[in-house]
Short mmCIF file of C-alpha atoms (C1' of nucleotides) in Angstrom, two decimals:
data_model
loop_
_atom_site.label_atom_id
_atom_site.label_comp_id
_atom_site.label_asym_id
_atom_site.label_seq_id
_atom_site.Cartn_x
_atom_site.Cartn_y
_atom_site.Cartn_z
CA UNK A 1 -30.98 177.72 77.47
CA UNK A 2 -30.48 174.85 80.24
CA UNK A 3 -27.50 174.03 81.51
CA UNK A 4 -26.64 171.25 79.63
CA UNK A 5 -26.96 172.70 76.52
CA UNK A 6 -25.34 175.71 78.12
CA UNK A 7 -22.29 173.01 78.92
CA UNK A 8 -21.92 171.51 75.88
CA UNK A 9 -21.43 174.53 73.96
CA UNK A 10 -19.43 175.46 76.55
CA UNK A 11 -17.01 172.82 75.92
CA UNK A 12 -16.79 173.37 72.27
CA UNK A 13 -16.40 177.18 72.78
CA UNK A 14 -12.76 176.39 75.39
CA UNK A 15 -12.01 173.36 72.90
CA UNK A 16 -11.58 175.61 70.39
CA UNK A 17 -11.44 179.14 70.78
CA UNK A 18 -10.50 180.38 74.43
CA UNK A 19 -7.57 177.47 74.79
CA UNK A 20 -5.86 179.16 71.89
CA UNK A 21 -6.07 182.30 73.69
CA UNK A 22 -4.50 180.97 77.03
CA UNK A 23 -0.93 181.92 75.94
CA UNK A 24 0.92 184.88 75.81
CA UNK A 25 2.75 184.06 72.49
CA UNK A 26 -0.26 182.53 70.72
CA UNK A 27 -2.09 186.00 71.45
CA UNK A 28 0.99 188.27 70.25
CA UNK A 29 1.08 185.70 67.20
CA UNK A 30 -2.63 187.39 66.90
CA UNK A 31 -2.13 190.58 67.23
CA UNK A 32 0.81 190.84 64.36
CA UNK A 33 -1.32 188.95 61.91
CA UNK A 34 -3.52 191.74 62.75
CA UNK A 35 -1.35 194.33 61.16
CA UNK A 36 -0.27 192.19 57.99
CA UNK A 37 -0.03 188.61 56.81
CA UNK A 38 3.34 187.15 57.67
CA UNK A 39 5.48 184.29 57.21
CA UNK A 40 6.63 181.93 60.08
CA UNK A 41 10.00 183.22 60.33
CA UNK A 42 9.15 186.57 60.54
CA UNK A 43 6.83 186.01 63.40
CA UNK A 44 9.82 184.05 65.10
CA UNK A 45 11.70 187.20 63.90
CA UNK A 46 9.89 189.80 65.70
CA UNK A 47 9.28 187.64 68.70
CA UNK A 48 12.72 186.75 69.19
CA UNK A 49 11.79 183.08 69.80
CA UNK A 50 12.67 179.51 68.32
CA UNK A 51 10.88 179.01 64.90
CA UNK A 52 9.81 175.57 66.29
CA UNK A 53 8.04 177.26 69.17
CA UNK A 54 5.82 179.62 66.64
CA UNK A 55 5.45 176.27 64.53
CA UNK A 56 3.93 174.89 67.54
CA UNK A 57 2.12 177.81 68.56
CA UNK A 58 0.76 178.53 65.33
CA UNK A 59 -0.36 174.69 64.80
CA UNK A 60 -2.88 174.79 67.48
CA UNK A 61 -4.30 178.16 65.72
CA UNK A 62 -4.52 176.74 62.70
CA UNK A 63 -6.31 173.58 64.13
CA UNK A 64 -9.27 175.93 65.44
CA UNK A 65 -9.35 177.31 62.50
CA UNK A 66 -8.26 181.32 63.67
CA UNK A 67 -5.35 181.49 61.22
CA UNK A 68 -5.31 180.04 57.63
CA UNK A 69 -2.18 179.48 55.56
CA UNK A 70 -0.74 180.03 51.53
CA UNK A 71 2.14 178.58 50.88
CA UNK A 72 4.78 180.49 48.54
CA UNK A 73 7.44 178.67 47.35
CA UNK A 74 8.87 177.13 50.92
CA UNK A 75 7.83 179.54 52.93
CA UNK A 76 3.88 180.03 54.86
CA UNK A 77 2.26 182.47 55.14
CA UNK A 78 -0.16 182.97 58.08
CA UNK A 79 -3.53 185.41 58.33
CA UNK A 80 -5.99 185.58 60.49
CA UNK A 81 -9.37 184.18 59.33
CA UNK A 82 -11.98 185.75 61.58
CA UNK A 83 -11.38 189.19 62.97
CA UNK A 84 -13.60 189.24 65.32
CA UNK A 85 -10.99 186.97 67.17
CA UNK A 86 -9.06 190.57 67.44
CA UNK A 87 -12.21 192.60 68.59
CA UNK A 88 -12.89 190.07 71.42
CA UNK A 89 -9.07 190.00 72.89
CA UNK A 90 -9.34 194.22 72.52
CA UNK A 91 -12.69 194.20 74.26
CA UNK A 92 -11.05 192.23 77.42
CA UNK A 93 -7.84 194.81 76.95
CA UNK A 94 -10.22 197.29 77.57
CA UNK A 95 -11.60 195.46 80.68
CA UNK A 96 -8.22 195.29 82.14
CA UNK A 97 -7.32 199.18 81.30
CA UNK A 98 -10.23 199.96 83.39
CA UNK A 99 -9.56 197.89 85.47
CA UNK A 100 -5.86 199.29 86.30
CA UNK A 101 -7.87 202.81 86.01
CA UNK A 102 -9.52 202.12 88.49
CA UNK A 103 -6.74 200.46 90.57
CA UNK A 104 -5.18 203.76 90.27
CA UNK A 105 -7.99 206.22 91.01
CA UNK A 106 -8.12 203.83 94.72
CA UNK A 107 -4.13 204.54 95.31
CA UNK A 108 -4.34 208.37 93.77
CA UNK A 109 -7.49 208.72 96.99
CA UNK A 110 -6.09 207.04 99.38
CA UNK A 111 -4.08 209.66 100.85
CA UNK B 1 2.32 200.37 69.02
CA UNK B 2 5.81 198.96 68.98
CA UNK B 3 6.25 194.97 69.72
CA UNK B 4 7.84 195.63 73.22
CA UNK B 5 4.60 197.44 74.84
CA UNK B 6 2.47 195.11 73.17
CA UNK B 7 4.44 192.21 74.78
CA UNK B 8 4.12 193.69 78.01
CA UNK B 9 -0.02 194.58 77.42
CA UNK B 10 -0.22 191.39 76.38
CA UNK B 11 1.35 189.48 79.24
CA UNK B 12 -0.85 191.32 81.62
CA UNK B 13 -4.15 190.82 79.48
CA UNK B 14 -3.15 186.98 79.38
CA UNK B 15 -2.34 187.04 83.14
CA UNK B 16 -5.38 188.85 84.31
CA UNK B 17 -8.14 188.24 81.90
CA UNK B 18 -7.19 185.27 79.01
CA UNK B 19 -6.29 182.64 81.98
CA UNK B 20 -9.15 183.15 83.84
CA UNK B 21 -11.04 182.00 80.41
CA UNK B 22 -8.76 178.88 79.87
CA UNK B 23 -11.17 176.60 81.97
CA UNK B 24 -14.47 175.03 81.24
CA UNK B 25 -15.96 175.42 84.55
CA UNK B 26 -14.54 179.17 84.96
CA UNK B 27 -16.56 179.72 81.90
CA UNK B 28 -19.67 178.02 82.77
CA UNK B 29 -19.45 180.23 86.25
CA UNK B 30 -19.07 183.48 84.55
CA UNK B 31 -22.31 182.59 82.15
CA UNK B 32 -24.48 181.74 85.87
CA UNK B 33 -23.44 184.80 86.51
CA UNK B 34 -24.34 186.35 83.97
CA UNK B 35 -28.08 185.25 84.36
CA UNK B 36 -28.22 185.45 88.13
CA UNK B 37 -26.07 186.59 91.03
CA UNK B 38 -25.40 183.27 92.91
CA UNK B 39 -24.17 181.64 95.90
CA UNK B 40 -21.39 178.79 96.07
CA UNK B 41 -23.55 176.12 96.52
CA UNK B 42 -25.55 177.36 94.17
CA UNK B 43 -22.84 176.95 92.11
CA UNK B 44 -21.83 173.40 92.85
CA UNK B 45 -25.35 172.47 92.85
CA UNK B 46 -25.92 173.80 88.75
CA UNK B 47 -22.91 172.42 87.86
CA UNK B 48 -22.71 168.94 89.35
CA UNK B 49 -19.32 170.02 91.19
CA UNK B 50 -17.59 169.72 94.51
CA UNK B 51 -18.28 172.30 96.39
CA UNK B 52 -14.29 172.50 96.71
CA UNK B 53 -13.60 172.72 92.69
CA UNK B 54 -16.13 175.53 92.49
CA UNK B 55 -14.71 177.66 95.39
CA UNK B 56 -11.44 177.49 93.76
CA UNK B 57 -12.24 178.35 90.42
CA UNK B 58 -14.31 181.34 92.22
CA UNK B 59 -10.88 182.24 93.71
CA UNK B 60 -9.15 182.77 90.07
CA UNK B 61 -11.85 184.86 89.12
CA UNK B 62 -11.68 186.78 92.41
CA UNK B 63 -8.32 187.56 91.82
CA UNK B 64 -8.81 189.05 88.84
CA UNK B 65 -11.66 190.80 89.35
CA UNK B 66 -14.07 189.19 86.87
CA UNK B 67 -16.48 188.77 89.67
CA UNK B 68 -17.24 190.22 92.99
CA UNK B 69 -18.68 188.87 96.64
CA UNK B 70 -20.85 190.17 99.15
CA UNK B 71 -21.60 188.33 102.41
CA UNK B 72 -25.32 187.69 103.71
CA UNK B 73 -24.75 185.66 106.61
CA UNK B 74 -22.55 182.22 106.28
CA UNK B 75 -23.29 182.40 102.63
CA UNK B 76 -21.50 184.47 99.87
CA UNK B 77 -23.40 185.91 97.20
CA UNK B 78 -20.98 186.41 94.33
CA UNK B 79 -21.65 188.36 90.93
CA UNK B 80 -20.03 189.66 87.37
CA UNK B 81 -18.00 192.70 87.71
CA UNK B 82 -17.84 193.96 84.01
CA UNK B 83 -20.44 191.95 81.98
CA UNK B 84 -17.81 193.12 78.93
CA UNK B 85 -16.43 189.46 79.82
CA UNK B 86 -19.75 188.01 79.10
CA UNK B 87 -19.85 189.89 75.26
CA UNK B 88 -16.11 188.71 74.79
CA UNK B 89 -17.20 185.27 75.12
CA UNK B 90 -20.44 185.37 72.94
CA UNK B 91 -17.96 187.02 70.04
CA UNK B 92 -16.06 183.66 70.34
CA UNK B 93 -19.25 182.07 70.32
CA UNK B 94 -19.94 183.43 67.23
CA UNK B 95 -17.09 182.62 65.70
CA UNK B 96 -17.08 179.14 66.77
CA UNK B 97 -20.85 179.14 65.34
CA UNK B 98 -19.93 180.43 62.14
CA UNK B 99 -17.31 178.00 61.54
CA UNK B 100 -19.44 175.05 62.55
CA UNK B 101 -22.50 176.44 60.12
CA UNK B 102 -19.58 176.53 57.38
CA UNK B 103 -18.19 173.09 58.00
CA UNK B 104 -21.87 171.91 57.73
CA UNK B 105 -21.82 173.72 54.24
CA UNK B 106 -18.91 172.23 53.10
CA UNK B 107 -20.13 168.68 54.26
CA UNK B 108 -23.88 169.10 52.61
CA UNK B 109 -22.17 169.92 49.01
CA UNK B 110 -19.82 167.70 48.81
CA UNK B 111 -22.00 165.05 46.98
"C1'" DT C 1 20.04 164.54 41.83
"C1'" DC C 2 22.08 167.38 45.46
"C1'" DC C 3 21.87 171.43 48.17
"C1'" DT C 4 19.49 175.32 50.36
"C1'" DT C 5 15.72 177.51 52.55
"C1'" DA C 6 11.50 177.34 55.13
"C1'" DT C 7 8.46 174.98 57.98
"C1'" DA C 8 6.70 171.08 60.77
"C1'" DT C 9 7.13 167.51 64.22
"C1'" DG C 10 9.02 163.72 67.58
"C1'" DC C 11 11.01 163.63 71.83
"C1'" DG C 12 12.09 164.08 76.78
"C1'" DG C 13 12.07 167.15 80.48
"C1'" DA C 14 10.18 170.95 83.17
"C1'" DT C 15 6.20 173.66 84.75
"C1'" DA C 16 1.74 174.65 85.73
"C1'" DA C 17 -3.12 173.50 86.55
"C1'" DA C 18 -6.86 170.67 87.77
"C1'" DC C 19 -8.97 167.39 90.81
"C1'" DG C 20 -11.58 165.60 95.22
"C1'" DA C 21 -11.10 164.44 100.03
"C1'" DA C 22 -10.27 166.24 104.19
"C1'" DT C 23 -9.78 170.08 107.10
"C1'" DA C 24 -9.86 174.94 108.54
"C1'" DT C 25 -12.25 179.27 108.95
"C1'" DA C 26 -16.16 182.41 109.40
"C1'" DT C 27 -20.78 183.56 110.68
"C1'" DA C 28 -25.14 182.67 112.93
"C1'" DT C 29 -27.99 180.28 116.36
"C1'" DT C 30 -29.01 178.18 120.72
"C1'" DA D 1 -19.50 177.94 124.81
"C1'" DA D 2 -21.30 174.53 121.70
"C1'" DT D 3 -23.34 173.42 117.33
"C1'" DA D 4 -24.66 174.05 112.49
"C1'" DT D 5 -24.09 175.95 107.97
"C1'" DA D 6 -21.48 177.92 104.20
"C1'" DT D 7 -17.23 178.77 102.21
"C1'" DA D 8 -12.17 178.60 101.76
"C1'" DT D 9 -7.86 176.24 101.81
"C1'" DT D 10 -4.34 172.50 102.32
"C1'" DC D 11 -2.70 168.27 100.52
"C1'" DG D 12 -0.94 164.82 97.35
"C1'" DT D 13 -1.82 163.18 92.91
"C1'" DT D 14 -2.85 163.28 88.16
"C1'" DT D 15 -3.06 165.47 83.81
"C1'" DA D 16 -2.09 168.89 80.51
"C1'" DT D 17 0.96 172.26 78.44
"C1'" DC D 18 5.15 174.51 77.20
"C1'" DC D 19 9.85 174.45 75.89
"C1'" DG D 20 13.91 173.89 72.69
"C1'" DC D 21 16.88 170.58 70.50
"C1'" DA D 22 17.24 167.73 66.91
"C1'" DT D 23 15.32 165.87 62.97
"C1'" DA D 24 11.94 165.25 59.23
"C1'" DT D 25 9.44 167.05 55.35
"C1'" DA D 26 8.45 170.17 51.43
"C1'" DA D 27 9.60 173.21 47.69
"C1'" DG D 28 12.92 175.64 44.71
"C1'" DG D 29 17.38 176.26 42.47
"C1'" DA D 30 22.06 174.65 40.81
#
DNA sequence: TCCTTATATGCGGATAAACGAATATATATT
DNA sequence: AATATATATTCGTTTATCCGCATATAAGGA
Protein backbone atom coordinates (compact mmCIF):
# COMPACT_ATOMS: atom_id res chain seq x y z
CA UNK A 1 0.00 0.00 0.00
CA UNK A 2 1.51 3.60 -0.97
CA UNK A 3 1.42 6.24 1.07
CA UNK A 4 -1.34 7.97 -0.07
CA UNK A 5 -3.61 5.39 0.18
CA UNK A 6 -1.85 4.60 3.42
CA UNK A 7 -2.92 8.49 4.38
CA UNK A 8 -6.20 8.53 3.46
CA UNK A 9 -7.23 5.66 5.41
CA UNK A 10 -5.30 7.05 7.85
CA UNK A 11 -7.42 9.98 8.17
CA UNK A 12 -10.62 8.12 8.27
CA UNK A 13 -9.20 5.64 10.87
CA UNK A 14 -8.29 9.15 13.62
CA UNK A 15 -11.64 10.76 12.17
CA UNK A 16 -13.40 8.21 13.56
CA UNK A 17 -12.08 5.76 15.78
CA UNK A 18 -8.76 6.84 17.67
CA UNK A 19 -10.24 10.64 18.35
CA UNK A 20 -12.93 8.98 20.40
CA UNK A 21 -10.35 7.25 22.26
CA UNK A 22 -8.24 10.46 23.12
CA UNK A 23 -10.14 11.04 26.42
CA UNK A 24 -10.02 9.65 29.62
CA UNK A 25 -13.85 9.78 30.25
CA UNK A 26 -14.87 8.70 26.74
CA UNK A 27 -12.62 5.47 27.39
CA UNK A 28 -14.07 4.77 31.05
CA UNK A 29 -17.57 5.47 29.29
CA UNK A 30 -16.13 2.23 27.26
CA UNK A 31 -15.09 0.19 29.57
CA UNK A 32 -18.57 0.22 31.77
CA UNK A 33 -20.61 -0.43 28.69
CA UNK A 34 -18.33 -3.28 28.64
CA UNK A 35 -19.73 -4.84 31.72
CA UNK A 36 -23.56 -4.03 30.99
CA UNK A 37 -25.71 -1.70 28.95
CA UNK A 38 -26.48 1.45 30.90
CA UNK A 39 -28.42 4.47 30.90
CA UNK A 40 -26.90 8.06 30.76
CA UNK A 41 -27.42 8.85 34.24
CA UNK A 42 -26.00 5.98 35.55
CA UNK A 43 -22.81 6.47 33.67
CA UNK A 44 -22.83 10.15 35.11
CA UNK A 45 -23.63 8.18 38.33
CA UNK A 46 -20.68 6.08 38.60
CA UNK A 47 -18.39 8.69 37.17
CA UNK A 48 -19.34 11.28 39.47
CA UNK A 49 -19.54 13.86 36.64
CA UNK A 50 -22.18 16.38 35.09
CA UNK A 51 -24.81 14.42 32.99
CA UNK A 52 -24.18 17.09 30.26
CA UNK A 53 -20.53 16.15 30.15
CA UNK A 54 -21.39 12.18 29.48
CA UNK A 55 -24.12 13.65 26.98
CA UNK A 56 -21.31 15.23 25.29
CA UNK A 57 -18.96 12.54 25.65
CA UNK A 58 -21.20 9.96 24.63
CA UNK A 59 -22.41 12.09 21.42
CA UNK A 60 -19.14 11.90 19.75
CA UNK A 61 -19.28 7.90 20.39
CA UNK A 62 -22.33 7.59 19.05
CA UNK A 63 -21.35 9.70 15.92
CA UNK A 64 -18.52 7.01 15.06
CA UNK A 65 -20.75 4.68 15.48
CA UNK A 66 -18.91 2.67 18.83
CA UNK A 67 -22.03 2.95 21.00
CA UNK A 68 -25.68 2.54 19.79
CA UNK A 69 -28.74 3.64 21.75
CA UNK A 70 -32.68 2.23 22.78
CA UNK A 71 -34.64 4.48 24.17
CA UNK A 72 -37.07 3.34 27.16
CA UNK A 73 -39.55 5.53 28.10
CA UNK A 74 -37.24 8.92 28.73
CA UNK A 75 -34.41 7.43 29.54
CA UNK A 76 -31.23 5.93 26.86
CA UNK A 77 -29.73 3.39 27.02
CA UNK A 78 -26.15 3.06 25.69
CA UNK A 79 -24.11 -0.35 24.44
CA UNK A 80 -21.30 -0.79 22.80
CA UNK A 81 -21.62 -1.89 19.13
CA UNK A 82 -18.29 -3.41 18.21
CA UNK A 83 -16.25 -5.14 20.86
CA UNK A 84 -13.39 -5.29 19.36
CA UNK A 85 -13.24 -1.49 20.34
CA UNK A 86 -12.61 -3.15 24.02
CA UNK A 87 -9.95 -5.75 22.81
CA UNK A 88 -7.90 -2.97 21.09
CA UNK A 89 -7.87 -0.41 24.27
CA UNK A 90 -6.91 -3.90 26.49
CA UNK A 91 -4.23 -4.80 23.98
CA UNK A 92 -2.50 -1.16 24.49
CA UNK A 93 -3.25 -1.73 28.53
CA UNK A 94 -1.19 -4.53 28.14
CA UNK A 95 1.54 -2.49 26.30
CA UNK A 96 1.68 -0.08 29.08
CA UNK A 97 1.74 -2.94 31.99
CA UNK A 98 4.81 -4.08 30.33
CA UNK A 99 5.87 -1.30 29.89
CA UNK A 100 5.78 -0.18 33.77
CA UNK A 101 7.19 -3.97 34.19
CA UNK A 102 9.77 -3.21 32.73
CA UNK A 103 10.25 0.30 34.22
CA UNK A 104 10.40 -1.55 37.37
CA UNK A 105 12.70 -4.50 36.63
CA UNK A 106 15.40 -1.18 35.54
CA UNK A 107 14.81 0.51 39.23
CA UNK A 108 14.59 -3.15 41.13
CA UNK A 109 18.63 -3.61 39.16
CA UNK A 110 19.83 -0.63 39.56
CA UNK A 111 21.24 -1.00 42.87
CA UNK B 1 -12.16 -4.28 39.07
CA UNK B 2 -13.75 -1.50 41.05
CA UNK B 3 -14.37 2.07 39.14
CA UNK B 4 -11.57 3.84 41.19
CA UNK B 5 -8.52 1.55 39.83
CA UNK B 6 -9.98 1.54 36.57
CA UNK B 7 -10.01 5.40 36.63
CA UNK B 8 -6.58 5.50 37.60
CA UNK B 9 -5.49 2.52 34.72
CA UNK B 10 -7.27 4.39 32.58
CA UNK B 11 -5.77 7.84 33.04
CA UNK B 12 -2.37 6.36 32.62
CA UNK B 13 -3.34 4.20 29.44
CA UNK B 14 -4.86 7.57 27.98
CA UNK B 15 -1.73 9.52 29.07
CA UNK B 16 0.85 7.13 27.82
CA UNK B 17 -0.58 5.21 24.99
CA UNK B 18 -4.34 6.70 23.69
CA UNK B 19 -2.72 10.40 23.20
CA UNK B 20 0.05 9.39 21.41
CA UNK B 21 -2.75 7.87 18.84
CA UNK B 22 -4.88 11.14 18.79
CA UNK B 23 -2.83 12.56 15.74
CA UNK B 24 -2.85 11.82 12.09
CA UNK B 25 0.73 12.18 11.49
CA UNK B 26 1.70 10.21 14.87
CA UNK B 27 -0.22 7.50 13.23
CA UNK B 28 1.11 7.62 9.84
CA UNK B 29 4.79 7.52 11.69
CA UNK B 30 4.07 4.53 13.71
CA UNK B 31 2.73 2.58 10.33
CA UNK B 32 6.55 3.73 8.49
CA UNK B 33 7.65 2.19 11.19
CA UNK B 34 6.12 -0.50 11.09
CA UNK B 35 7.39 -1.36 7.49
CA UNK B 36 10.88 0.02 7.91
CA UNK B 37 13.10 1.45 10.62
CA UNK B 38 13.62 5.09 9.42
CA UNK B 39 15.44 8.21 9.79
CA UNK B 40 13.85 11.82 10.37
CA UNK B 41 14.21 12.97 7.11
CA UNK B 42 13.12 10.04 5.98
CA UNK B 43 10.24 10.83 7.69
CA UNK B 44 9.56 14.33 6.50
CA UNK B 45 10.46 13.29 3.14
CA UNK B 46 7.35 10.26 3.00
CA UNK B 47 5.15 12.42 4.51
CA UNK B 48 5.43 15.79 2.81
CA UNK B 49 6.27 17.43 6.36
CA UNK B 50 8.59 19.92 7.94
CA UNK B 51 11.25 18.42 9.10
CA UNK B 52 10.28 20.38 12.46
CA UNK B 53 6.50 18.85 12.69
CA UNK B 54 7.95 15.38 12.28
CA UNK B 55 10.70 15.70 15.00
CA UNK B 56 8.11 16.75 17.34
CA UNK B 57 5.62 14.29 16.83
CA UNK B 58 8.77 11.76 17.12
CA UNK B 59 9.24 13.41 20.57
CA UNK B 60 5.54 12.32 21.87
CA UNK B 61 6.18 8.99 20.81
CA UNK B 62 9.63 9.01 22.44
CA UNK B 63 8.21 9.84 25.53
CA UNK B 64 6.12 7.20 25.68
CA UNK B 65 8.01 4.68 24.48
CA UNK B 66 6.13 3.65 21.32
CA UNK B 67 9.33 3.97 19.45
CA UNK B 68 12.98 3.90 20.05
CA UNK B 69 16.35 5.76 18.51
CA UNK B 70 19.70 4.76 17.81
CA UNK B 71 22.35 7.17 16.49
CA UNK B 72 24.57 6.37 13.26
CA UNK B 73 26.41 9.42 12.85
CA UNK B 74 24.40 12.97 12.57
CA UNK B 75 21.41 10.92 11.68
CA UNK B 76 18.93 9.07 14.02
CA UNK B 77 17.57 5.90 13.05
CA UNK B 78 14.33 5.50 14.97
CA UNK B 79 12.05 2.25 15.20
CA UNK B 80 8.69 0.56 16.87
CA UNK B 81 9.19 -0.60 20.31
CA UNK B 82 6.17 -3.05 20.78
CA UNK B 83 4.63 -3.66 17.29
CA UNK B 84 1.36 -4.54 19.75
CA UNK B 85 0.64 -0.70 18.81
CA UNK B 86 0.69 -1.55 15.22
CA UNK B 87 -2.19 -4.66 15.82
CA UNK B 88 -4.19 -2.11 18.07
CA UNK B 89 -4.52 0.10 15.22
CA UNK B 90 -5.38 -2.50 12.44
CA UNK B 91 -8.33 -3.76 15.08
CA UNK B 92 -9.66 -0.14 14.67
CA UNK B 93 -9.07 -0.52 11.18
CA UNK B 94 -11.23 -3.20 11.08
CA UNK B 95 -13.78 -1.83 12.73
CA UNK B 96 -13.82 1.27 10.81
CA UNK B 97 -13.85 -1.20 7.63
CA UNK B 98 -16.67 -3.08 8.77
CA UNK B 99 -18.77 -0.19 9.39
CA UNK B 100 -18.00 1.42 6.06
CA UNK B 101 -18.77 -2.18 4.15
CA UNK B 102 -22.17 -1.96 6.24
CA UNK B 103 -23.07 1.59 5.42
CA UNK B 104 -22.42 0.56 1.74
CA UNK B 105 -25.06 -2.27 2.46
CA UNK B 106 -27.47 -0.19 3.80
CA UNK B 107 -27.05 2.39 0.87
CA UNK B 108 -27.17 -0.48 -2.08
CA UNK B 109 -30.74 -1.78 -0.63
CA UNK B 110 -32.33 0.98 -0.06
CA UNK B 111 -34.01 1.13 -3.56
C1' DT C 1 -52.72 20.15 29.34
C1' DC C 2 -49.32 20.55 33.04
C1' DC C 3 -45.66 18.51 35.54
C1' DT C 4 -41.78 15.32 36.15
C1' DT C 5 -37.94 12.72 34.64
C1' DA C 6 -34.27 11.85 31.44
C1' DT C 7 -31.38 13.34 27.93
C1' DA C 8 -29.41 16.61 24.54
C1' DT C 9 -27.47 20.99 23.17
C1' DG C 10 -26.16 26.23 22.84
C1' DC C 11 -23.02 29.08 24.84
C1' DG C 12 -18.79 31.38 26.52
C1' DG C 13 -14.58 30.60 28.71
C1' DA C 14 -10.45 27.93 29.72
C1' DT C 15 -6.94 24.58 28.28
C1' DA C 16 -4.30 22.02 25.38
C1' DA C 17 -2.28 20.84 20.89
C1' DA C 18 -0.74 21.66 16.37
C1' DC C 19 1.75 24.39 13.09
C1' DG C 20 6.07 26.32 10.43
C1' DA C 21 9.90 29.48 10.67
C1' DA C 22 13.88 30.28 12.84
C1' DT C 23 17.43 28.84 15.81
C1' DA C 24 20.14 25.73 18.74
C1' DT C 25 22.54 21.44 19.40
C1' DA C 26 25.14 17.31 18.15
C1' DT C 27 28.15 14.70 15.25
C1' DA C 28 31.36 14.16 11.49
C1' DT C 29 34.71 16.02 8.17
C1' DT C 30 38.37 18.96 6.60
C1' DA D 1 38.82 25.58 14.55
C1' DA D 2 35.65 25.96 10.77
C1' DT D 3 32.08 23.94 8.00
C1' DA D 4 28.35 20.76 6.77
C1' DT D 5 24.64 17.68 7.85
C1' DA D 6 20.94 15.88 10.68
C1' DT D 7 17.99 16.50 14.37
C1' DA D 8 15.85 18.94 18.29
C1' DT D 9 13.80 22.88 20.37
C1' DT D 10 12.02 27.68 21.06
C1' DC D 11 8.64 30.94 19.71
C1' DG D 12 4.23 33.09 18.75
C1' DT D 13 0.06 32.01 16.60
C1' DT D 14 -3.84 29.41 15.30
C1' DT D 15 -7.05 25.80 15.94
C1' DA D 16 -9.37 22.29 18.36
C1' DT D 17 -11.28 20.37 22.56
C1' DC D 18 -13.14 20.20 27.10
C1' DC D 19 -15.89 22.02 30.70
C1' DG D 20 -20.27 23.10 33.28
C1' DC D 21 -24.18 26.15 33.48
C1' DA D 22 -28.34 26.98 31.71
C1' DT D 23 -31.77 25.77 28.65
C1' DA D 24 -34.19 22.98 25.16
C1' DT D 25 -36.33 18.73 23.77
C1' DA D 26 -38.64 14.21 24.37
C1' DA D 27 -41.52 10.89 26.67
C1' DG D 28 -44.60 9.43 30.43
C1' DG D 29 -47.92 10.22 34.13
C1' DA D 30 -51.41 13.05 36.76
Amino acid sequence: MDVKSLELEVNLLHERVCSALSDTTRIMILYLLAERDMFVNEIADELDAPQSTISRHLKVLRERNLVSTERQGTAVLYSIVDRRIIQSLDLMRAILNDQIRADAEITRTRS
